[in-house]
Each structure stands twice: as C-alpha cells, then as structure tokens.
Amino acid sequence: MYKRAALLAVLLVAAASPVATAAPTSTVYVHGTDIAAAEAAVEAAGLQKLTSFRKIGVVAARGDSARISSARAKTGVTRVEVQKPIRFLGSTSHTATRGLDARNSLGLTGAGVSVAVIDSGVDPTHPSFGGRIVRNLKSLCLDGSTQTNCIVPVPNFLDTDTTSLGGHGTHVTGIAIGGDVQTTGGGPVIRGAAPGAKGVVISTGAAILILGADAALNWVLENHNAPCGAGVPASTCPPIKVINNSYGPSGGGAFDPESVTVKLQRQLVAEGVVVVWANGNDGGDGSANLSNPPGIDPTPGVISVASYNDQETGTRDGAVSDFSSRGLATDSATWPDISAPGENIASSCRLYLPICATGLKPQNGPGLLDLGTSMAAPHIAGIVAQLFQAKPSATPADIERALKSTAHKYGTGYVPAGPYTSSFDRGTGLVDVVAAVNAL
C-alpha cells in the first residue's frame, strides 16, 4: 500500500544541547546574526562547510562534536541545529475542486506562473508536460558533500526519477501542472490543476538528508523572480509563485519556528511565494498532533493540505481520507488549513518505475496511473497558480485567505478557529476554486 509511502521523512532537531545529541561526525546548521558571522564561526571552528543559506544567515557544515561545540561558542552564533537523515516512506478530482469550472468558464490555467516542485525528480519528457518543465534541477547537497553551489542543472533525461520510488516526483508534478492526456478506449481525460503553468522541479533523490530539501527551498528563495536566469523572458520562464512540498516526518512532530525550514519559508512568503505542504499520511483520531511540522506555521501563505476522497465521482460531499494526518483536536494551531483530493488520483508516471507498479487501471493507458497516496498538496499548488493568474498582484496572505474563507464544508465538526471555522482533520473544508477566485 502506498497510502503511507508518499512522504519523505524529515527530522529537524532543535539541538538545545548539540554536543550531547551530535554523532562523532554530524551535519549541522550554524545560525548566525548574519551570514558573515555564521561563515566566520564555521571557518574558525574548523568545520567543513557544505553550503550557505545567505538570506537567512545560516551555513550548513560538518564536523565532530568538539568542533560543533566550538562553533556554537563563537561570537554571532545564535543557534546550532543538528541534522538527522530523511528517508522515503514509501480524474474527477478537478470536478470536486471546481478547478475545471475555473479553467473552462474563466480561462484559468495557471498561465504566467511557474510552480516549483521539490521531490524525487521528474521525467521532463513525459507527454503530460508538453515541454513545460522549464528548469530541471538536482540537489547534490548531501551529507559529506564539499560543494557550496550544490543545486545543479540536470540534462533532459530521467536522472533520479529512474530510481526506486522516483516516480513520486513525476506523479506529483503531473497533478500540479500536467496537461490533458486522453486515456485509452475513450475513457476520461487525465489532467493537472494548472496545465498552463510552467514547472521548475528540484530533485532530492531517493535517499537524502534534509539538507537537500532545505537547499532546494533556498534555491527557490534566491531565484524565484527569474528561475531560468536574468536573460530569459518571463513569457518563456515565469516567476515562481508557489512551491509544492510533499514530504515530511512520519508521525508529525513539534513545530520549530527557528528551524532552517521555517526561516526559509517565511522569507519566501515575504517575497511573494506561497509554500504548500502535505499535512501527512499518519491518520489519527485527534488525540495527538500528527501534522507535518513546517505546515503548522501560522504565517499567512504557508498552507497545509489534508487529503479528501471524492469517491471517484467528483462529489463535493465525500470524506476525509483515513490516512490523512490529523492535528490535536484541542489545539487548532496544529490543524490542517484546507482539504484537496489526495486519494486515487490518476497522474503521470512510467510503468517501469517501482512505484508505478501499483494503482494501474487498464483504461489509463501507458504512462498514467492512480496512486492511493497523499497527493492533495499538488492540487493546491496548481490551484494557487490559477489564483495568481486571476490576480497577479495578490499576496500569499491574500491567496490563503481566499482559499480558506470559501472552502466547502463537507462533513461535520467545524468550530471557530481564528477568522474561520475549521476542524482537526479537514481544516476549513474542501477547496473551491471558483469561489476563491471570486473572493480575490
């Protein structure tokens, strides 16, 4: 079953006592009052520099516990965050969201917007994309790497998408921006939420550290205005306005506002980029917080997404997926923001990839499959592109407010939570694209 195989596991450790928790050699984030202070501390302590996140004043480095302790004591160092490995856990939907209505009646396809997808890589040659993958990149920011410029272009071939579980990235990208593909025998058309948007995909591989994913976020932070370079016109390669993150920890975890991930996403939002997170695949009953920690961020423009089951009919009155992570029922700060279809979603894939050996339906034809995974987040990422097309001047806060204030209330159990009514399992309800456009 792949309902529990959709996310990368990310463990961010606060490291209140970094020496006690660090291994004999560990990868750490050195937080400084500014980037110069962090870099000076890493050099003075004799740590091996891996890469820098200049806009948030953090350096990723590696060394033993003595050097890590030395770095923490340096002037200008505010925190040392110890890393642990991450691992893989291994259509009617656009009717349910009214995204197809917005496309057909309002002409909203996400045109003029690039969607960034941080995942396991993409097959840019897949017919779903029609040449709309404008940047295909790979994070080489791995534990022990000596590269400081470790997000590199990938030639126009599959790269990590050929590895075990690598089809996840192609499937996610297809949900967000895939074009119309006819299934065999005159069956239904498979489509993405924003088939007019462009894609910038950063592969983090099949077995990485959180450094690779954070470095990908940092690349978007530094390049979102011109993701293909200063000389490439926006008509060819539009600015990135939204990032999809379908990875997170197994079992949730505490929200850490001072982590590198949160610092990066808050700066991204400040610069006009919406950050979308899958809320997780751990189910639950509300007795514990199982939500994906970075998605809990209350910053307007950081959106966590629960998985909705439209029962393969396009109904707007289905149910929250059993596997969708719940927040703590008594703490609305841990609840997801909104729901989107994330169960039995047909999207792009290649049949020779291991993850694509499940969920096949004969009518889908080559290169398409259904996966029972948490694929709700890329629906929202594509919908955000539609909303930015409708109102290019919108802020991330405007986008989140429009989505949450107009969500369709399916099921029961909604209670007041700030300016909205929400629930521990569904958030504010099922996304309604047409209503959100009108709210903008």
PDB file of C-alpha atoms in Angstrom, residues 233-436:
ATOM      1  CA  PRO A 233      11.947  36.454 -20.560  1.00  0.00           C
ATOM      2  CA  ALA A 234       9.072  35.824 -18.158  1.00  0.00           C
ATOM      3  CA  SER A 235       6.902  34.795 -21.088  1.00  0.00           C
ATOM      4  CA  THR A 236       9.174  31.768 -21.506  1.00  0.00           C
ATOM      5  CA  CYS A 237      10.028  31.161 -17.854  1.00  0.00           C
ATOM      6  CA  PRO A 238       7.664  32.961 -15.457  1.00  0.00           C
ATOM      7  CA  PRO A 239       8.457  33.761 -11.833  1.00  0.00           C
ATOM      8  CA  ILE A 240       7.879  31.019  -9.275  1.00  0.00           C
ATOM      9  CA  LYS A 241       4.807  31.882  -7.210  1.00  0.00           C
ATOM     10  CA  VAL A 242       4.213  28.612  -5.356  1.00  0.00           C
ATOM     11  CA  ILE A 243       6.255  25.649  -4.065  1.00  0.00           C
ATOM     12  CA  ASN A 244       4.901  22.139  -3.524  1.00  0.00           C
ATOM     13  CA  ASN A 245       6.390  20.069  -0.682  1.00  0.00           C
ATOM     14  CA  SER A 246       5.007  16.520  -0.488  1.00  0.00           C
ATOM     15  CA  TYR A 247       7.429  15.336   2.203  1.00  0.00           C
ATOM     16  CA  GLY A 248       7.509  15.462   5.983  1.00  0.00           C
ATOM     17  CA  PRO A 249       8.086  13.400   9.116  1.00  0.00           C
ATOM     18  CA  SER A 250       6.412  10.129   9.896  1.00  0.00           C
ATOM     19  CA  GLY A 251       4.302  10.758  12.974  1.00  0.00           C
ATOM     20  CA  GLY A 252       4.371  14.550  12.844  1.00  0.00           C
ATOM     21  CA  GLY A 253       6.377  16.492  15.395  1.00  0.00           C
ATOM     22  CA  ALA A 254       6.649  19.777  17.230  1.00  0.00           C
ATOM     23  CA  PHE A 255       6.659  22.999  15.222  1.00  0.00           C
ATOM     24  CA  ASP A 256      10.019  24.771  15.471  1.00  0.00           C
ATOM     25  CA  PRO A 257       9.778  28.438  14.424  1.00  0.00           C
ATOM     26  CA  GLU A 258      13.564  28.820  14.481  1.00  0.00           C
ATOM     27  CA  SER A 259      14.379  25.889  12.192  1.00  0.00           C
ATOM     28  CA  VAL A 260      16.047  26.496   8.840  1.00  0.00           C
ATOM     29  CA  THR A 261      12.983  25.191   7.010  1.00  0.00           C
ATOM     30  CA  VAL A 262      10.687  27.689   8.714  1.00  0.00           C
ATOM     31  CA  LYS A 263      13.119  30.587   8.296  1.00  0.00           C
ATOM     32  CA  LEU A 264      13.345  29.814   4.590  1.00  0.00           C
ATOM     33  CA  GLN A 265       9.605  29.509   4.052  1.00  0.00           C
ATOM     34  CA  ARG A 266       8.854  32.706   5.955  1.00  0.00           C
ATOM     35  CA  GLN A 267      11.325  34.609   3.786  1.00  0.00           C
ATOM     36  CA  LEU A 268       9.786  33.039   0.681  1.00  0.00           C
ATOM     37  CA  VAL A 269       6.329  34.212   1.740  1.00  0.00           C
ATOM     38  CA  ALA A 270       7.714  37.677   2.463  1.00  0.00           C
ATOM     39  CA  GLU A 271       8.975  37.750  -1.127  1.00  0.00           C
ATOM     40  CA  GLY A 272       5.612  36.702  -2.576  1.00  0.00           C
ATOM     41  CA  VAL A 273       5.870  32.894  -2.871  1.00  0.00           C
ATOM     42  CA  VAL A 274       3.175  30.611  -1.426  1.00  0.00           C
ATOM     43  CA  VAL A 275       4.546  27.484   0.307  1.00  0.00           C
ATOM     44  CA  VAL A 276       2.323  24.364   0.232  1.00  0.00           C
ATOM     45  CA  TRP A 277       2.836  21.288   2.440  1.00  0.00           C
ATOM     46  CA  ALA A 278       1.169  17.886   2.512  1.00  0.00           C
ATOM     47  CA  ASN A 279      -0.173  17.525   6.045  1.00  0.00           C
ATOM     48  CA  GLY A 280       0.970  13.901   6.282  1.00  0.00           C
ATOM     49  CA  ASN A 281      -0.193  10.300   5.900  1.00  0.00           C
ATOM     50  CA  ASP A 282      -0.390   9.175   9.524  1.00  0.00           C
ATOM     51  CA  GLY A 283      -4.157   9.276  10.063  1.00  0.00           C
ATOM     52  CA  GLY A 284      -5.065   9.645  13.716  1.00  0.00           C
ATOM     53  CA  ASP A 285      -8.153  10.419  15.781  1.00  0.00           C
ATOM     54  CA  GLY A 286      -7.337  13.869  17.161  1.00  0.00           C
ATOM     55  CA  SER A 287      -5.809  12.586  20.377  1.00  0.00           C
ATOM     56  CA  ALA A 288      -2.311  13.582  19.214  1.00  0.00           C
ATOM     57  CA  ASN A 289      -0.799  16.045  16.769  1.00  0.00           C
ATOM     58  CA  LEU A 290       0.346  14.118  13.689  1.00  0.00           C
ATOM     59  CA  SER A 291       0.527  17.120  11.337  1.00  0.00           C
ATOM     60  CA  ASN A 292       3.620  17.885   9.257  1.00  0.00           C
ATOM     61  CA  PRO A 293       5.578  20.380  11.406  1.00  0.00           C
ATOM     62  CA  PRO A 294       6.503  23.068   8.823  1.00  0.00           C
ATOM     63  CA  GLY A 295       2.903  23.161   7.605  1.00  0.00           C
ATOM     64  CA  ILE A 296       1.763  24.167  11.098  1.00  0.00           C
ATOM     65  CA  ASP A 297       3.453  27.545  10.560  1.00  0.00           C
ATOM     66  CA  PRO A 298       0.752  30.207  11.178  1.00  0.00           C
ATOM     67  CA  THR A 299       2.387  32.575   8.679  1.00  0.00           C
ATOM     68  CA  PRO A 300      -0.267  33.523   6.092  1.00  0.00           C
ATOM     69  CA  GLY A 301       0.831  31.986   2.813  1.00  0.00           C
ATOM     70  CA  VAL A 302       2.122  28.724   4.312  1.00  0.00           C
ATOM     71  CA  ILE A 303      -0.654  26.223   3.582  1.00  0.00           C
ATOM     72  CA  SER A 304      -1.029  22.664   4.896  1.00  0.00           C
ATOM     73  CA  VAL A 305      -3.313  20.308   2.997  1.00  0.00           C
ATOM     74  CA  ALA A 306      -5.433  17.395   4.209  1.00  0.00           C
ATOM     75  CA  SER A 307      -6.432  14.600   1.831  1.00  0.00           C
ATOM     76  CA  TYR A 308     -10.033  14.409   0.595  1.00  0.00           C
ATOM     77  CA  ASN A 309     -11.673  11.370  -1.049  1.00  0.00           C
ATOM     78  CA  ASP A 310     -14.117  12.316  -3.808  1.00  0.00           C
ATOM     79  CA  GLN A 311     -15.063   8.624  -4.181  1.00  0.00           C
ATOM     80  CA  GLU A 312     -14.003   8.836  -7.846  1.00  0.00           C
ATOM     81  CA  THR A 313     -17.242  10.635  -8.709  1.00  0.00           C
ATOM     82  CA  GLY A 314     -16.282  14.289  -8.337  1.00  0.00           C
ATOM     83  CA  THR A 315     -18.622  14.694  -5.377  1.00  0.00           C
ATOM     84  CA  ARG A 316     -18.080  17.657  -3.090  1.00  0.00           C
ATOM     85  CA  ASP A 317     -19.544  15.770  -0.149  1.00  0.00           C
ATOM     86  CA  GLY A 318     -17.119  12.877   0.186  1.00  0.00           C
ATOM     87  CA  ALA A 319     -14.931  12.222   3.210  1.00  0.00           C
ATOM     88  CA  VAL A 320     -11.519  12.980   4.606  1.00  0.00           C
ATOM     89  CA  SER A 321      -9.097  10.161   3.734  1.00  0.00           C
ATOM     90  CA  ASP A 322      -8.485   7.660   6.514  1.00  0.00           C
ATOM     91  CA  PHE A 323      -4.727   8.081   6.121  1.00  0.00           C
ATOM     92  CA  SER A 324      -4.739  11.897   6.164  1.00  0.00           C
ATOM     93  CA  SER A 325      -2.872  13.198   9.228  1.00  0.00           C
ATOM     94  CA  ARG A 326      -4.959  14.826  11.921  1.00  0.00           C
ATOM     95  CA  GLY A 327      -3.943  17.610  14.256  1.00  0.00           C
ATOM     96  CA  LEU A 328      -4.579  17.621  18.007  1.00  0.00           C
ATOM     97  CA  ALA A 329      -8.323  18.178  18.398  1.00  0.00           C
ATOM     98  CA  THR A 330      -7.841  20.505  21.375  1.00  0.00           C
ATOM     99  CA  ASP A 331      -5.234  22.728  19.657  1.00  0.00           C
ATOM    100  CA  SER A 332      -6.393  24.471  16.477  1.00  0.00           C
ATOM    101  CA  ALA A 333      -2.837  25.666  15.807  1.00  0.00           C
ATOM    102  CA  THR A 334      -1.993  22.093  14.722  1.00  0.00           C
ATOM    103  CA  TRP A 335      -4.911  21.621  12.318  1.00  0.00           C
ATOM    104  CA  PRO A 336      -4.513  21.488   8.535  1.00  0.00           C
ATOM    105  CA  ASP A 337      -5.540  24.595   6.609  1.00  0.00           C
ATOM    106  CA  ILE A 338      -7.660  23.084   3.856  1.00  0.00           C
ATOM    107  CA  SER A 339      -8.546  19.840   2.076  1.00  0.00           C
ATOM    108  CA  ALA A 340      -7.974  18.776  -1.530  1.00  0.00           C
ATOM    109  CA  PRO A 341      -8.349  15.450  -3.354  1.00  0.00           C
ATOM    110  CA  GLY A 342      -5.478  13.135  -2.435  1.00  0.00           C
ATOM    111  CA  GLU A 343      -6.811   9.601  -2.866  1.00  0.00           C
ATOM    112  CA  ASN A 344      -6.987   7.517  -6.057  1.00  0.00           C
ATOM    113  CA  ILE A 345      -5.555  10.355  -8.140  1.00  0.00           C
ATOM    114  CA  ALA A 346      -4.573   9.461 -11.706  1.00  0.00           C
ATOM    115  CA  SER A 347      -1.478  11.286 -12.910  1.00  0.00           C
ATOM    116  CA  SER A 348       1.723  10.929 -14.914  1.00  0.00           C
ATOM    117  CA  CYS A 349       4.162   8.080 -14.359  1.00  0.00           C
ATOM    118  CA  ARG A 350       6.280   5.499 -16.196  1.00  0.00           C
ATOM    119  CA  LEU A 351       5.343   1.848 -15.909  1.00  0.00           C
ATOM    120  CA  TYR A 352       8.907   0.620 -15.414  1.00  0.00           C
ATOM    121  CA  LEU A 353       9.324   2.575 -12.158  1.00  0.00           C
ATOM    122  CA  PRO A 354       8.726   0.544  -8.990  1.00  0.00           C
ATOM    123  CA  ILE A 355       6.225   2.994  -7.517  1.00  0.00           C
ATOM    124  CA  CYS A 356       4.199   2.768 -10.725  1.00  0.00           C
ATOM    125  CA  ALA A 357       3.664  -0.972 -10.420  1.00  0.00           C
ATOM    126  CA  THR A 358       0.642  -0.280  -8.195  1.00  0.00           C
ATOM    127  CA  GLY A 359      -2.615   1.503  -8.832  1.00  0.00           C
ATOM    128  CA  LEU A 360      -2.801   0.683 -12.542  1.00  0.00           C
ATOM    129  CA  LYS A 361      -6.125   0.711 -14.331  1.00  0.00           C
ATOM    130  CA  PRO A 362      -6.463  -0.684 -17.862  1.00  0.00           C
ATOM    131  CA  GLN A 363      -8.218   2.412 -19.195  1.00  0.00           C
ATOM    132  CA  ASN A 364      -5.408   4.706 -18.146  1.00  0.00           C
ATOM    133  CA  GLY A 365      -3.069   3.610 -20.904  1.00  0.00           C
ATOM    134  CA  PRO A 366       0.738   3.877 -20.899  1.00  0.00           C
ATOM    135  CA  GLY A 367       2.323   6.448 -18.643  1.00  0.00           C
ATOM    136  CA  LEU A 368      -0.638   7.086 -16.333  1.00  0.00           C
ATOM    137  CA  LEU A 369      -1.634   5.558 -13.035  1.00  0.00           C
ATOM    138  CA  ASP A 370      -3.684   6.010  -9.890  1.00  0.00           C
ATOM    139  CA  LEU A 371      -1.845   6.160  -6.580  1.00  0.00           C
ATOM    140  CA  GLY A 372      -3.600   5.991  -3.228  1.00  0.00           C
ATOM    141  CA  THR A 373      -1.125   8.429  -1.725  1.00  0.00           C
ATOM    142  CA  SER A 374      -1.349  11.873  -0.175  1.00  0.00           C
ATOM    143  CA  MET A 375      -1.443  13.806  -3.445  1.00  0.00           C
ATOM    144  CA  ALA A 376      -3.582  16.641  -2.125  1.00  0.00           C
ATOM    145  CA  ALA A 377      -0.789  19.227  -1.849  1.00  0.00           C
ATOM    146  CA  PRO A 378      -0.047  19.488  -5.605  1.00  0.00           C
ATOM    147  CA  HIS A 379      -3.739  20.096  -6.257  1.00  0.00           C
ATOM    148  CA  ILE A 380      -3.463  23.196  -4.073  1.00  0.00           C
ATOM    149  CA  ALA A 381      -0.146  24.205  -5.661  1.00  0.00           C
ATOM    150  CA  GLY A 382      -1.737  24.134  -9.115  1.00  0.00           C
ATOM    151  CA  ILE A 383      -4.831  25.959  -7.837  1.00  0.00           C
ATOM    152  CA  VAL A 384      -2.611  28.671  -6.362  1.00  0.00           C
ATOM    153  CA  ALA A 385      -1.158  29.143  -9.856  1.00  0.00           C
ATOM    154  CA  GLN A 386      -4.716  29.574 -11.167  1.00  0.00           C
ATOM    155  CA  LEU A 387      -5.401  32.205  -8.500  1.00  0.00           C
ATOM    156  CA  PHE A 388      -2.217  34.132  -9.282  1.00  0.00           C
ATOM    157  CA  GLN A 389      -3.216  34.149 -12.940  1.00  0.00           C
ATOM    158  CA  ALA A 390      -6.575  35.614 -11.908  1.00  0.00           C
ATOM    159  CA  LYS A 391      -4.926  38.275  -9.744  1.00  0.00           C
ATOM    160  CA  PRO A 392      -1.154  38.634 -10.324  1.00  0.00           C
ATOM    161  CA  SER A 393      -0.907  41.331  -7.625  1.00  0.00           C
ATOM    162  CA  ALA A 394      -2.230  39.018  -4.895  1.00  0.00           C
ATOM    163  CA  THR A 395      -0.034  38.363  -1.876  1.00  0.00           C
ATOM    164  CA  PRO A 396       0.444  34.910  -0.312  1.00  0.00           C
ATOM    165  CA  ALA A 397      -1.791  36.077   2.545  1.00  0.00           C
ATOM    166  CA  ASP A 398      -4.488  37.071   0.020  1.00  0.00           C
ATOM    167  CA  ILE A 399      -4.279  33.618  -1.563  1.00  0.00           C
ATOM    168  CA  GLU A 400      -4.615  31.754   1.740  1.00  0.00           C
ATOM    169  CA  ARG A 401      -7.472  33.980   2.880  1.00  0.00           C
ATOM    170  CA  ALA A 402      -9.369  33.427  -0.393  1.00  0.00           C
ATOM    171  CA  LEU A 403      -8.914  29.651  -0.183  1.00  0.00           C
ATOM    172  CA  LYS A 404      -9.872  29.255   3.470  1.00  0.00           C
ATOM    173  CA  SER A 405     -12.758  31.715   3.582  1.00  0.00           C
ATOM    174  CA  THR A 406     -14.543  29.991   0.679  1.00  0.00           C
ATOM    175  CA  ALA A 407     -13.821  26.313   1.355  1.00  0.00           C
ATOM    176  CA  HIS A 408     -16.786  23.955   1.045  1.00  0.00           C
ATOM    177  CA  LYS A 409     -17.845  22.454   4.370  1.00  0.00           C
ATOM    178  CA  TYR A 410     -18.056  18.713   3.816  1.00  0.00           C
ATOM    179  CA  GLY A 411     -18.922  16.587   6.820  1.00  0.00           C
ATOM    180  CA  THR A 412     -19.425  17.996  10.303  1.00  0.00           C
ATOM    181  CA  GLY A 413     -17.376  19.092  13.288  1.00  0.00           C
ATOM    182  CA  TYR A 414     -16.271  22.578  12.231  1.00  0.00           C
ATOM    183  CA  VAL A 415     -15.711  25.040  15.071  1.00  0.00           C
ATOM    184  CA  PRO A 416     -14.500  28.656  15.234  1.00  0.00           C
ATOM    185  CA  ALA A 417     -10.728  28.904  14.770  1.00  0.00           C
ATOM    186  CA  GLY A 418      -9.496  32.462  14.321  1.00  0.00           C
ATOM    187  CA  PRO A 419     -11.398  34.183  11.493  1.00  0.00           C
ATOM    188  CA  TYR A 420     -12.601  30.852  10.030  1.00  0.00           C
ATOM    189  CA  THR A 421     -14.411  27.703  11.062  1.00  0.00           C
ATOM    190  CA  SER A 422     -12.165  24.680  10.886  1.00  0.00           C
ATOM    191  CA  SER A 423     -11.680  21.102  12.063  1.00  0.00           C
ATOM    192  CA  PHE A 424      -8.801  18.997  13.307  1.00  0.00           C
ATOM    193  CA  ASP A 425      -8.964  16.619  10.332  1.00  0.00           C
ATOM    194  CA  ARG A 426     -10.370  18.607   7.354  1.00  0.00           C
ATOM    195  CA  GLY A 427      -9.142  22.125   8.042  1.00  0.00           C
ATOM    196  CA  THR A 428     -11.532  24.756   6.716  1.00  0.00           C
ATOM    197  CA  GLY A 429     -13.048  22.309   4.206  1.00  0.00           C
ATOM    198  CA  LEU A 430     -12.697  21.310   0.550  1.00  0.00           C
ATOM    199  CA  VAL A 431     -11.086  23.863  -1.748  1.00  0.00           C
ATOM    200  CA  ASP A 432     -13.492  25.684  -4.090  1.00  0.00           C
ATOM    201  CA  VAL A 433     -11.522  27.303  -6.907  1.00  0.00           C
ATOM    202  CA  VAL A 434     -14.357  29.358  -8.406  1.00  0.00           C
ATOM    203  CA  ALA A 435     -15.369  30.754  -5.015  1.00  0.00           C
ATOM    204  CA  ALA A 436     -11.746  31.547  -4.180  1.00  0.00           C
TER     205      ALA A 436
END
